[in-house]
Every structure is written in structure tokens, then in C-alpha cells.
Amino acid sequence: STSQNYRQSSRPPLLSPSELSSNSIKKRGSGDVIVVSSDDDDDVIVPPKRPRPSKQTKIITLRTKVSSSHPVQNPAVRYSSPQVSAVKISLGGADSARKQILENLKILRGPVVSVINQVDNTSPPLTFKFVNESILGSGVEAAPAEVMIGCECRKDNGRNIGCEYLSCDCLADSALNAEGKKVFPYSAAKLNPGCLRDFYLESRHHIYECNAHCNCEQNCKNRKVQHGRQVPLEIFKTEDRGWGLRCLVHLRQGEFIDTYRGEIITVDEAIKRGNNRTMDEGNYLMDFDKFKEPEAITKSDFLSNFSGHTRWHEKKVRDQDWTVYTKNGEEMWLNPEYTPNKYVCDGMHVGGPTRFMNHSCDPNCRLFTASYNHSDPNLYDLAFFALEEIPAGMELTFDYKDEDDRSIITDAQAREVRARDGYMPQPCLCKAENCRRYFFN
């Protein structure tokens, strides 16, 4: 990540994650800070820059640093001004949790990430550690940097914003659009600079960005995810779905939000961890399977392309290595070309703010894959982009399944899974009109 221009020392303090309540926020004139005494005395109005109050009173302020390119369209009502807010906190046991999360968040580069709870007195998991880059676990090896190939584009190409179509080698593996042409993933138009183009948003095409071996500059229009998060985020407690994530500024369609990070582990290790976790703990495992053939194909596709493998498939079924199931009215058979992916990203104990994003069957974000080293199909970034215009303060969601199949899973189907596999599929709480009702984990 090339975000060396950020300074951790200028990061504003975090809102208390443990004992916030909507009743603790009171509006005053512009620039005033509301201070609530811990012994329930009357409120004290303290203007900014006033000397620190007595020990019986705590103030936590959040100074929101907003880039001029991301104006706040709908500032949250909890702020007494666009730059300063104050909250009521306790001096009791929750104070240690607040301090721990404050220290934990200091490591994050980029605009402020805040935490707020206006529902109860719980905090985000104290065992969770924020990181700026994923951690490679045992048995995980990235392709050496020596095999990374860069483009030879001139630095002054295209209004001095980098690479051009005819010369950029970084487009060599990119997908073709409807006209049979390769296009850069990000727009250079004045109205939506740096936003993911519709051709990518409407698909699941892999993003190839320029890298450290390229001749272009850091401001090249083909560099976006590698520069890291550029928008302020807030982790907040929802009414019925645990913790969620929202952005404090308006997001344009196609705008990059942040990456999904965690500990990158082998598939074998992921299976062990998955088997040892309960349904209540949640599943934060993301497969690096972008370049793998699908595990299942329809029976008709199997017979058309792999007719000589019929006995092989029958043996897999007989040995219980594969169970034939029906999808959209067609039997799904094991793909002879399928090979499991090598690595998985586990965001349960380490990661970034996007670890707290909730699912929706009608999401406003999508997870895309982005590479810098074209020679490494096993490791790449998992990047979230806005699928639509998202007003400031709206919850950010994505489809955990990320499938085109929107079929509703009935109670009867869920009971069949429980009878067959020994567990009940997880109910979906997204409340979208097209909600599938259950997850098949």
C-alpha cells in the first residue's frame, strides 16, 4: 500500500464503543461540545479549546477529516458540528475496553475509522486486531517479486495520468468488452474519476493494476486498490445483526471502499478452523478461488464435454466423495477439471474494518479481486466497491454468496439439509424484498 503520506499522530480519538446511547447526544450551537458528568450532575457546555474539565468528567471528541473530493452529503445527527462530537462514557469497567480498541485502531492508515454503539453496552471483539495488510500464515508463499512484470508506458501519457490502451502490458490478461476491446478498470472521466467502470461493476472480471515494476507514476489511472482506503468508515452496532459498517461520506457508484484482510492460510488449515467453529461464531473465511474451475457443472455440460469420465464420476458418488444435487432444475455433477484453491483468507481474529460488513440479498457493495503480480494466480487483493450511489451513513452490505441464483430457500429445503448434513442452514436477516431466507454454509 502506498499510503506513506498518512500520519498516525494526526489520527483523531475514537468514539467509545461500549456505553454509547442515543440519549447521550445533545445538540448545541455550532462548535460546542456537550460534556456529561459521570456523577449525573447537570450538563456542562464546554466550547472547543477550553481547558480540560475536572477528573469526574470525560470527553471524547471525533474530528472527522474529510477530503474535499468526498463532501459530506448527509452528516449524521449525532454530530453537534461537522468536525466535533462528544459522547457520554462511563468511568467503570468499560473504560479498559475503550482504551484497548483505541490502541488497536491506531495502526490503521487512512481517514478515520470510528466505533459507535447506540444499542447496548457491548464492544467489538477485543481479541480482534486491525492490520493494514494480510498476514501470510504457515505454508503460504507469495510468488517472488522478481517474476513481477511491469509496463513500459510513458509517465506523461494521457493528460499525465499514466497508461494508455495501446502500450500498457498490464492489460494483457484483462477481459474483453462487448466490442472486443480491453479497457482499464477505472474511469478517468471528470464526473467519476477513479471509479470502477460499468463493464467491471456489472460482471465479476478480475482487476489488473500496475505495479512497482511499471514505468508509470503513482498517480497512474490504473492504480486504485493499492493506494488503500480513502474514505472514513464507522463500525456500529445494529439492532438485530451484530456489528455493521457504514461510510461517513457519500460514495459514488464504482468507488473503492477498502479491502478484506486477514490471515492467509492453507485450505487444510481453513478446514480445521471451520470444523472447530460454532454457528454462533460466524464464518469469516474467504477463498482465493478466482482462477479455479468451478467445482460443480450441470449433468448436460458434463456429458457434452467429459463423456469419457462417466465411470469416474460414478465412483466418486459411490465412494461418497461427491453428492449429486439439483440446482435450477438440473443435476450438478463434479467437474473433472476442478482443483481446490490453495489459500483462504481468515478475517476472524485479524483484518480490517470490512470484517464487520453484513450480508444482504440486495447489496450495495460487491467484492472484486485485484492483482499487481500477474504471475501469481493464488494471491491477490479482495476489494470492495460501491455498486450504486450510497448516501453517507447508510449501512454497507455485500452478498456473502455472490451468486446469480436468487432462488428462495424454503423451510422444507432447510430441514432437508439438517436431516442430511446434521445442521440447520443459517436464517438470513437482511429483510430485503428478494431475501433468500437461508444460507447454505
Coordinates of C-alpha atoms in Angstrom, one line a residue:
S1 CA 0.0 0.0 0.0
T2 CA 1.4 3.4 -1.0
S3 CA -0.1 5.5 1.7
Q4 CA 3.1 6.9 3.2
N5 CA 1.6 10.4 3.2
Y6 CA -0.7 9.4 6.2
R7 CA 0.4 10.4 9.7
Q8 CA -0.8 8.3 12.6
S9 CA -0.1 11.1 15.0
S10 CA -2.9 13.2 13.5
R11 CA -5.5 10.5 13.9
P12 CA -8.4 11.7 15.9
P13 CA -9.5 9.8 19.0
L14 CA -12.2 7.1 18.7
L15 CA -15.7 7.2 20.0
S16 CA -16.4 5.0 23.0
P17 CA -17.5 1.6 21.7
S18 CA -19.1 0.3 24.9
E19 CA -21.6 2.7 26.5
L20 CA -23.0 4.9 23.9
S21 CA -26.7 5.7 23.8
S22 CA -28.7 8.0 21.6
N23 CA -29.8 9.8 24.8
S24 CA -26.2 10.9 25.5
I25 CA -26.0 13.1 22.4
K26 CA -27.4 16.6 22.8
K27 CA -27.3 19.4 20.2
R28 CA -25.9 22.8 20.9
G29 CA -24.7 25.7 18.9
S30 CA -22.1 25.2 16.2
G31 CA -18.7 24.3 17.7
D32 CA -20.0 23.4 21.2
V33 CA -19.1 20.2 22.9
I34 CA -21.5 18.5 25.3
V35 CA -19.9 17.1 28.4
V36 CA -21.9 14.8 30.6
S37 CA -20.7 14.4 34.2
S38 CA -20.1 10.8 35.4
D39 CA -22.0 11.5 38.7
D40 CA -25.1 12.7 36.8
D41 CA -24.7 16.4 37.5
D42 CA -26.2 18.9 35.1
D43 CA -24.7 19.0 31.6
V44 CA -21.7 21.3 31.2
I45 CA -21.3 23.2 27.9
V46 CA -17.6 23.3 27.1
P47 CA -16.5 25.3 24.0
P48 CA -13.6 24.0 21.9
K49 CA -10.1 24.7 23.3
R50 CA -11.4 25.3 26.8
P51 CA -9.1 23.9 29.5
R52 CA -9.7 20.2 30.4
P53 CA -12.5 19.7 32.9
S54 CA -12.3 18.0 36.3
K55 CA -11.4 14.4 36.7
Q56 CA -15.1 13.4 37.2
T57 CA -15.8 14.2 33.6
K58 CA -14.6 12.5 30.4
I59 CA -14.7 14.0 26.9
I60 CA -14.1 12.0 23.8
T61 CA -14.1 14.0 20.5
L62 CA -14.2 12.8 17.0
R63 CA -12.7 15.2 14.5
T64 CA -13.8 14.0 11.0
K65 CA -11.2 14.6 8.4
V66 CA -13.0 14.7 5.0
S67 CA -11.3 15.0 1.7
S68 CA -12.6 17.8 -0.5
S69 CA -13.4 15.2 -3.1
H70 CA -15.8 13.4 -0.7
P71 CA -18.1 16.1 0.7
V72 CA -20.5 15.0 3.5
Q73 CA -23.9 14.9 1.9
N74 CA -25.9 13.8 4.9
P75 CA -23.9 14.4 8.2
A76 CA -25.1 12.0 10.9
V77 CA -27.4 13.6 13.5
R78 CA -25.1 12.5 16.4
Y79 CA -22.6 15.3 15.5
S80 CA -23.0 18.7 17.1
S81 CA -20.9 20.1 14.3
P82 CA -19.3 18.6 11.2
Q83 CA -16.0 18.3 13.0
V84 CA -16.6 17.7 16.7
S85 CA -18.9 15.4 18.6
A86 CA -19.0 14.4 22.2
V87 CA -20.4 11.3 23.9
K88 CA -21.3 10.1 27.4
I89 CA -19.0 7.4 28.7
S90 CA -18.6 5.6 32.0
L91 CA -15.5 5.6 34.2
G92 CA -16.3 2.0 35.1
G93 CA -15.1 -1.3 33.7
A94 CA -15.9 -0.4 30.1
D95 CA -13.1 2.2 30.1
S96 CA -10.4 -0.5 29.7
A97 CA -12.2 -1.9 26.7
R98 CA -12.4 1.6 25.1
K99 CA -8.7 2.1 25.6
Q100 CA -7.9 -1.3 24.1
I101 CA -9.9 -0.6 21.0
L102 CA -8.4 2.9 20.7
E103 CA -4.9 1.4 20.7
N104 CA -5.9 -1.3 18.3
L105 CA -7.3 1.2 15.8
K106 CA -4.2 3.4 15.8
I107 CA -2.4 1.1 13.4
L108 CA -4.9 1.7 10.6
R109 CA -3.7 4.0 7.8
G110 CA -6.0 6.4 6.0
P111 CA -9.0 8.5 7.0
V112 CA -10.6 8.0 10.5
V113 CA -12.3 4.7 11.4
S114 CA -14.7 5.2 14.3
V115 CA -16.8 2.9 16.5
I116 CA -20.2 3.7 17.9
N117 CA -22.8 1.7 19.9
Q118 CA -26.3 3.2 20.5
V119 CA -28.0 -0.1 21.1
D120 CA -26.4 -1.7 24.2
N121 CA -23.2 -1.7 26.3
T122 CA -21.2 -4.2 24.3
S123 CA -18.0 -3.6 22.3
P124 CA -16.5 -5.2 19.2
P125 CA -14.5 -8.4 19.9
L126 CA -11.5 -7.3 22.0
T127 CA -9.5 -10.3 20.5
F128 CA -9.8 -8.8 17.0
K129 CA -6.6 -7.0 15.8
F130 CA -6.7 -4.4 13.0
V131 CA -4.0 -4.8 10.3
N132 CA -3.1 -2.8 7.1
E133 CA -2.0 -5.9 5.2
S134 CA -2.9 -9.5 5.3
I135 CA -0.6 -11.8 7.3
L136 CA 0.8 -14.9 5.5
G137 CA 0.4 -18.0 7.6
S138 CA 2.3 -21.2 7.7
G139 CA 2.6 -22.9 4.3
V140 CA 1.6 -19.8 2.3
E141 CA 4.1 -18.5 -0.2
A142 CA 3.6 -15.5 -2.5
A143 CA 5.2 -15.5 -5.9
P144 CA 8.6 -13.8 -5.8
A145 CA 8.7 -10.1 -6.7
E146 CA 11.4 -11.0 -9.3
V147 CA 8.8 -12.5 -11.6
M148 CA 6.6 -9.4 -11.5
I149 CA 6.4 -7.8 -14.9
G150 CA 5.7 -4.1 -15.3
C151 CA 4.5 -2.0 -18.3
E152 CA 6.7 0.5 -20.2
C153 CA 4.2 3.3 -20.6
R154 CA 5.5 6.8 -20.6
K155 CA 5.0 8.8 -17.5
D156 CA 3.3 11.7 -19.4
N157 CA 0.8 9.6 -21.2
G158 CA -2.9 10.6 -21.3
R159 CA -3.1 14.0 -19.5
N160 CA -0.2 12.9 -17.3
I161 CA -2.4 10.3 -15.6
G162 CA -0.5 7.3 -16.8
C163 CA -1.0 4.3 -19.1
E164 CA -2.7 4.1 -22.5
Y165 CA -4.5 1.2 -24.1
L166 CA -2.1 0.5 -26.9
S167 CA 1.0 0.4 -24.8
C168 CA 0.1 -1.0 -21.4
D169 CA 1.2 -4.6 -20.8
C170 CA -0.8 -4.7 -17.6
L171 CA -3.9 -5.1 -19.7
A172 CA -2.6 -8.2 -21.4
D173 CA -4.8 -10.5 -19.2
S174 CA -7.8 -8.2 -18.9
A175 CA -11.2 -9.2 -20.0
L176 CA -12.6 -8.0 -23.4
N177 CA -15.7 -5.8 -23.5
A178 CA -18.6 -6.2 -25.9
E179 CA -16.6 -4.5 -28.7
G180 CA -13.7 -7.0 -28.2
K181 CA -11.5 -4.4 -26.6
K182 CA -9.6 -4.3 -23.4
V183 CA -10.4 -1.4 -21.1
F184 CA -8.8 0.0 -17.9
P185 CA -10.9 -0.9 -14.9
Y186 CA -11.1 2.7 -13.6
S187 CA -12.7 5.7 -15.2
A188 CA -10.7 8.9 -16.0
A189 CA -13.8 11.0 -16.6
K190 CA -14.2 14.2 -14.6
L191 CA -17.6 13.2 -13.2
N192 CA -16.4 9.9 -11.6
P193 CA -12.6 9.8 -11.7
G194 CA -11.1 6.6 -10.2
C195 CA -14.5 4.8 -10.1
L196 CA -14.8 1.2 -11.4
R197 CA -16.3 1.2 -14.9
D198 CA -19.7 -0.3 -15.6
F199 CA -18.1 -3.1 -17.6
Y200 CA -16.5 -4.3 -14.4
L201 CA -19.3 -3.4 -12.0
E202 CA -21.8 -5.5 -14.0
S203 CA -19.5 -8.5 -14.1
R204 CA -17.0 -10.3 -11.9
H205 CA -13.9 -9.6 -14.0
H206 CA -10.6 -9.6 -12.3
I207 CA -8.8 -6.3 -11.9
Y208 CA -5.2 -6.0 -13.1
E209 CA -3.4 -2.9 -11.7
C210 CA 0.0 -1.5 -12.5
N211 CA 2.8 -2.4 -10.0
A212 CA 6.2 -1.3 -8.6
H213 CA 8.0 -2.5 -11.8
C214 CA 5.9 -0.4 -14.1
N215 CA 7.3 2.7 -15.7
C216 CA 4.2 4.8 -14.9
E217 CA 3.9 7.1 -11.9
Q218 CA 1.9 6.5 -8.6
N219 CA -0.9 8.8 -10.0
C220 CA -1.5 6.4 -12.9
K221 CA -5.2 5.9 -13.5
N222 CA -4.6 2.1 -13.3
R223 CA -3.7 2.3 -9.6
K224 CA -6.5 2.4 -7.1
V225 CA -6.8 -0.5 -4.7
Q226 CA -3.0 -0.5 -4.0
H227 CA -3.3 3.1 -2.6
G228 CA -5.6 1.8 0.2
R229 CA -8.8 3.2 1.8
Q230 CA -9.5 6.8 1.1
V231 CA -12.9 7.2 2.9
P232 CA -13.8 7.4 6.6
L233 CA -15.7 4.4 7.9
E234 CA -17.7 3.7 11.1
I235 CA -18.2 0.4 12.8
F236 CA -21.6 0.5 14.5
K237 CA -23.9 -1.8 16.5
T238 CA -27.1 -2.8 14.6
E239 CA -30.4 -3.6 16.2
D240 CA -30.5 -7.3 15.2
R241 CA -27.4 -8.3 13.1
G242 CA -24.5 -7.7 15.4
W243 CA -21.9 -5.1 14.2
G244 CA -22.2 -3.4 10.9
L245 CA -20.2 -0.9 8.8
R246 CA -21.1 2.4 7.1
C247 CA -19.3 5.2 5.4
L248 CA -19.4 8.7 6.8
V249 CA -19.3 10.4 3.3
H250 CA -21.3 9.9 0.1
L251 CA -20.0 7.1 -2.1
R252 CA -20.2 7.3 -5.8
Q253 CA -21.1 4.3 -7.9
G254 CA -18.0 2.3 -8.5
E255 CA -16.0 4.0 -5.7
F256 CA -13.4 1.9 -3.9
I257 CA -14.1 1.4 -0.2
D258 CA -11.5 -0.9 1.3
T259 CA -10.0 -4.4 1.1
Y260 CA -10.9 -7.6 3.0
R261 CA -7.9 -8.6 5.0
G262 CA -6.9 -11.3 7.5
E263 CA -4.6 -14.2 8.0
I264 CA -4.0 -16.1 4.8
I265 CA -3.9 -19.8 5.5
T266 CA -3.9 -23.1 3.6
V267 CA -7.1 -24.9 2.7
D268 CA -6.3 -27.7 5.1
E269 CA -5.9 -25.2 7.9
A270 CA -9.1 -23.5 6.9
I271 CA -11.0 -26.8 7.1
K272 CA -9.6 -27.4 10.6
R273 CA -10.7 -24.0 11.8
G274 CA -14.1 -24.2 10.2
N275 CA -14.8 -27.6 11.8
N276 CA -13.8 -26.1 15.2
R277 CA -16.1 -23.1 15.0
T278 CA -19.7 -22.9 16.0
M279 CA -22.5 -21.3 14.0
D280 CA -22.7 -18.5 16.6
E281 CA -19.0 -17.6 16.0
G282 CA -19.7 -16.8 12.3
N283 CA -17.6 -17.7 9.2
Y284 CA -15.0 -15.1 8.1
L285 CA -13.2 -17.4 5.6
M286 CA -12.8 -16.1 2.0
D287 CA -11.5 -18.5 -0.7
F288 CA -8.8 -17.4 -3.2
D289 CA -10.6 -19.3 -5.9
K290 CA -10.9 -16.6 -8.7
F291 CA -8.8 -18.6 -11.2
K292 CA -10.1 -22.0 -10.4
E293 CA -12.6 -24.0 -12.4
P294 CA -16.0 -24.4 -10.7
E295 CA -16.4 -27.5 -8.6
A296 CA -19.8 -28.4 -10.0
I297 CA -21.2 -28.3 -13.5
T298 CA -24.6 -29.4 -14.9
K299 CA -25.1 -33.0 -15.9
S300 CA -25.7 -31.9 -19.5
D301 CA -22.4 -30.0 -19.6
F302 CA -20.6 -33.0 -18.1
L303 CA -21.9 -35.4 -20.7
S304 CA -21.2 -32.9 -23.5
N305 CA -17.6 -32.2 -22.5
F306 CA -16.5 -35.2 -20.4
S307 CA -18.4 -38.2 -21.6
G308 CA -15.4 -40.4 -21.1
H309 CA -15.4 -39.6 -17.3
T310 CA -18.8 -41.0 -16.5
R311 CA -17.4 -44.0 -14.7
W312 CA -15.0 -41.8 -12.8
H313 CA -18.0 -39.7 -11.6
E314 CA -20.0 -42.8 -10.6
K315 CA -17.0 -43.9 -8.5
K316 CA -16.8 -40.5 -6.8
V317 CA -20.5 -40.8 -5.9
R318 CA -20.2 -44.4 -4.8
D319 CA -17.2 -43.5 -2.5
Q320 CA -19.2 -40.6 -1.2
D321 CA -16.6 -38.1 -2.5
W322 CA -19.5 -36.3 -4.3
T323 CA -23.2 -35.9 -3.7
V324 CA -25.3 -35.1 -6.8
Y325 CA -27.7 -32.2 -6.1
T326 CA -30.2 -30.2 -8.1
K327 CA -29.8 -26.5 -9.0
N328 CA -32.3 -24.7 -11.1
G329 CA -33.9 -28.0 -12.1
E330 CA -30.6 -29.6 -13.3
E331 CA -28.4 -32.2 -11.6
M332 CA -25.0 -30.9 -10.6
W333 CA -22.0 -33.2 -11.2
L334 CA -18.4 -32.9 -10.1
N335 CA -16.3 -31.1 -12.6
P336 CA -13.3 -33.2 -13.8
E337 CA -11.2 -30.1 -14.2
Y338 CA -11.9 -28.8 -10.7
T339 CA -8.9 -28.4 -8.4
P340 CA -9.3 -26.8 -4.9
N341 CA -7.8 -23.4 -4.4
K342 CA -4.6 -23.3 -2.3
Y343 CA -5.3 -20.5 0.1
V344 CA -8.0 -18.9 2.2
C345 CA -8.2 -15.5 4.0
D346 CA -9.4 -15.8 7.6
G347 CA -10.7 -12.5 8.9
M348 CA -12.0 -13.7 12.3
H349 CA -9.2 -12.5 14.5
V350 CA -7.2 -10.1 12.4
G351 CA -8.3 -7.9 9.5
G352 CA -9.7 -4.5 8.5
P353 CA -13.0 -2.6 9.1
T354 CA -14.7 -4.6 6.3
R355 CA -14.7 -7.6 8.5
F356 CA -17.8 -6.1 10.1
M357 CA -19.8 -5.8 6.9
N358 CA -23.1 -7.6 7.0
H359 CA -24.8 -9.7 4.3
S360 CA -27.7 -8.6 2.1
C361 CA -29.5 -10.4 -0.6
D362 CA -29.9 -7.0 -2.2
P363 CA -26.4 -5.5 -1.5
N364 CA -25.0 -2.0 -2.3
C365 CA -21.4 -3.3 -2.5
R366 CA -19.5 -6.1 -4.2
L367 CA -16.2 -7.9 -3.6
F368 CA -13.8 -7.8 -6.5
T369 CA -10.4 -9.4 -6.9
A370 CA -7.3 -7.2 -7.8
S371 CA -3.8 -8.2 -8.8
Y372 CA -0.5 -6.4 -9.2
N373 CA 1.7 -9.5 -9.8
H374 CA 0.2 -11.1 -12.9
S375 CA 2.3 -14.2 -12.3
D376 CA 0.6 -15.1 -9.0
P377 CA -2.9 -16.6 -9.5
N378 CA -3.0 -17.8 -5.9
L379 CA -2.8 -14.4 -4.0
Y380 CA -4.4 -11.1 -4.8
D381 CA -6.4 -8.4 -3.0
L382 CA -10.1 -8.7 -2.2
A383 CA -11.5 -5.2 -2.8
F384 CA -14.9 -3.8 -2.0
F385 CA -16.5 -1.3 -4.5
A386 CA -19.9 0.5 -4.3
L387 CA -22.4 -0.9 -6.7
E388 CA -24.5 2.2 -6.6
E389 CA -24.6 5.7 -5.1
I390 CA -24.6 5.2 -1.3
P391 CA -25.6 8.1 0.9
A392 CA -23.4 9.0 3.9
G393 CA -24.4 6.9 6.9
M394 CA -26.1 4.1 5.0
E395 CA -25.0 0.6 6.0
L396 CA -22.6 -1.1 3.6
T397 CA -23.5 -4.6 2.7
F398 CA -22.5 -7.3 0.2
D399 CA -23.8 -10.7 -0.9
Y400 CA -22.0 -13.4 1.0
K401 CA -22.9 -16.0 -1.6
D402 CA -22.3 -13.7 -4.6
E403 CA -24.3 -15.9 -6.9
D404 CA -26.7 -15.1 -9.8
D405 CA -29.1 -17.7 -8.4
R406 CA -31.6 -15.8 -6.3
S407 CA -33.9 -18.7 -5.6
I408 CA -35.7 -18.7 -2.2
I409 CA -34.6 -21.5 0.1
T410 CA -37.8 -22.8 1.7
D411 CA -38.2 -24.1 5.2
A412 CA -38.6 -27.6 3.8
Q413 CA -35.3 -27.4 1.9
A414 CA -33.6 -26.2 5.1
R415 CA -34.9 -29.2 7.0
E416 CA -33.7 -31.5 4.3
V417 CA -30.2 -30.1 4.8
R418 CA -30.4 -30.6 8.5
A419 CA -31.5 -34.2 8.1
R420 CA -28.7 -34.8 5.5
D421 CA -25.8 -32.8 7.0
G422 CA -26.7 -32.6 10.6
Y423 CA -27.0 -28.8 10.9
M424 CA -29.7 -26.3 10.2
P425 CA -28.9 -23.6 7.5
Q426 CA -28.5 -20.1 8.9
P427 CA -31.5 -17.9 8.6
C428 CA -30.9 -14.6 6.7
L429 CA -31.8 -11.4 8.5
C430 CA -31.2 -8.9 5.7
K431 CA -35.0 -8.1 5.2
A432 CA -34.6 -7.4 1.5
E433 CA -37.5 -8.0 -0.8
N434 CA -35.6 -10.7 -2.6
C435 CA -34.2 -12.3 0.5
R436 CA -33.3 -16.0 0.0
R437 CA -34.3 -16.7 3.7
Y438 CA -31.5 -19.1 4.4
F439 CA -27.7 -19.6 3.9
F440 CA -26.2 -22.9 2.8
N441 CA -22.9 -22.9 4.6

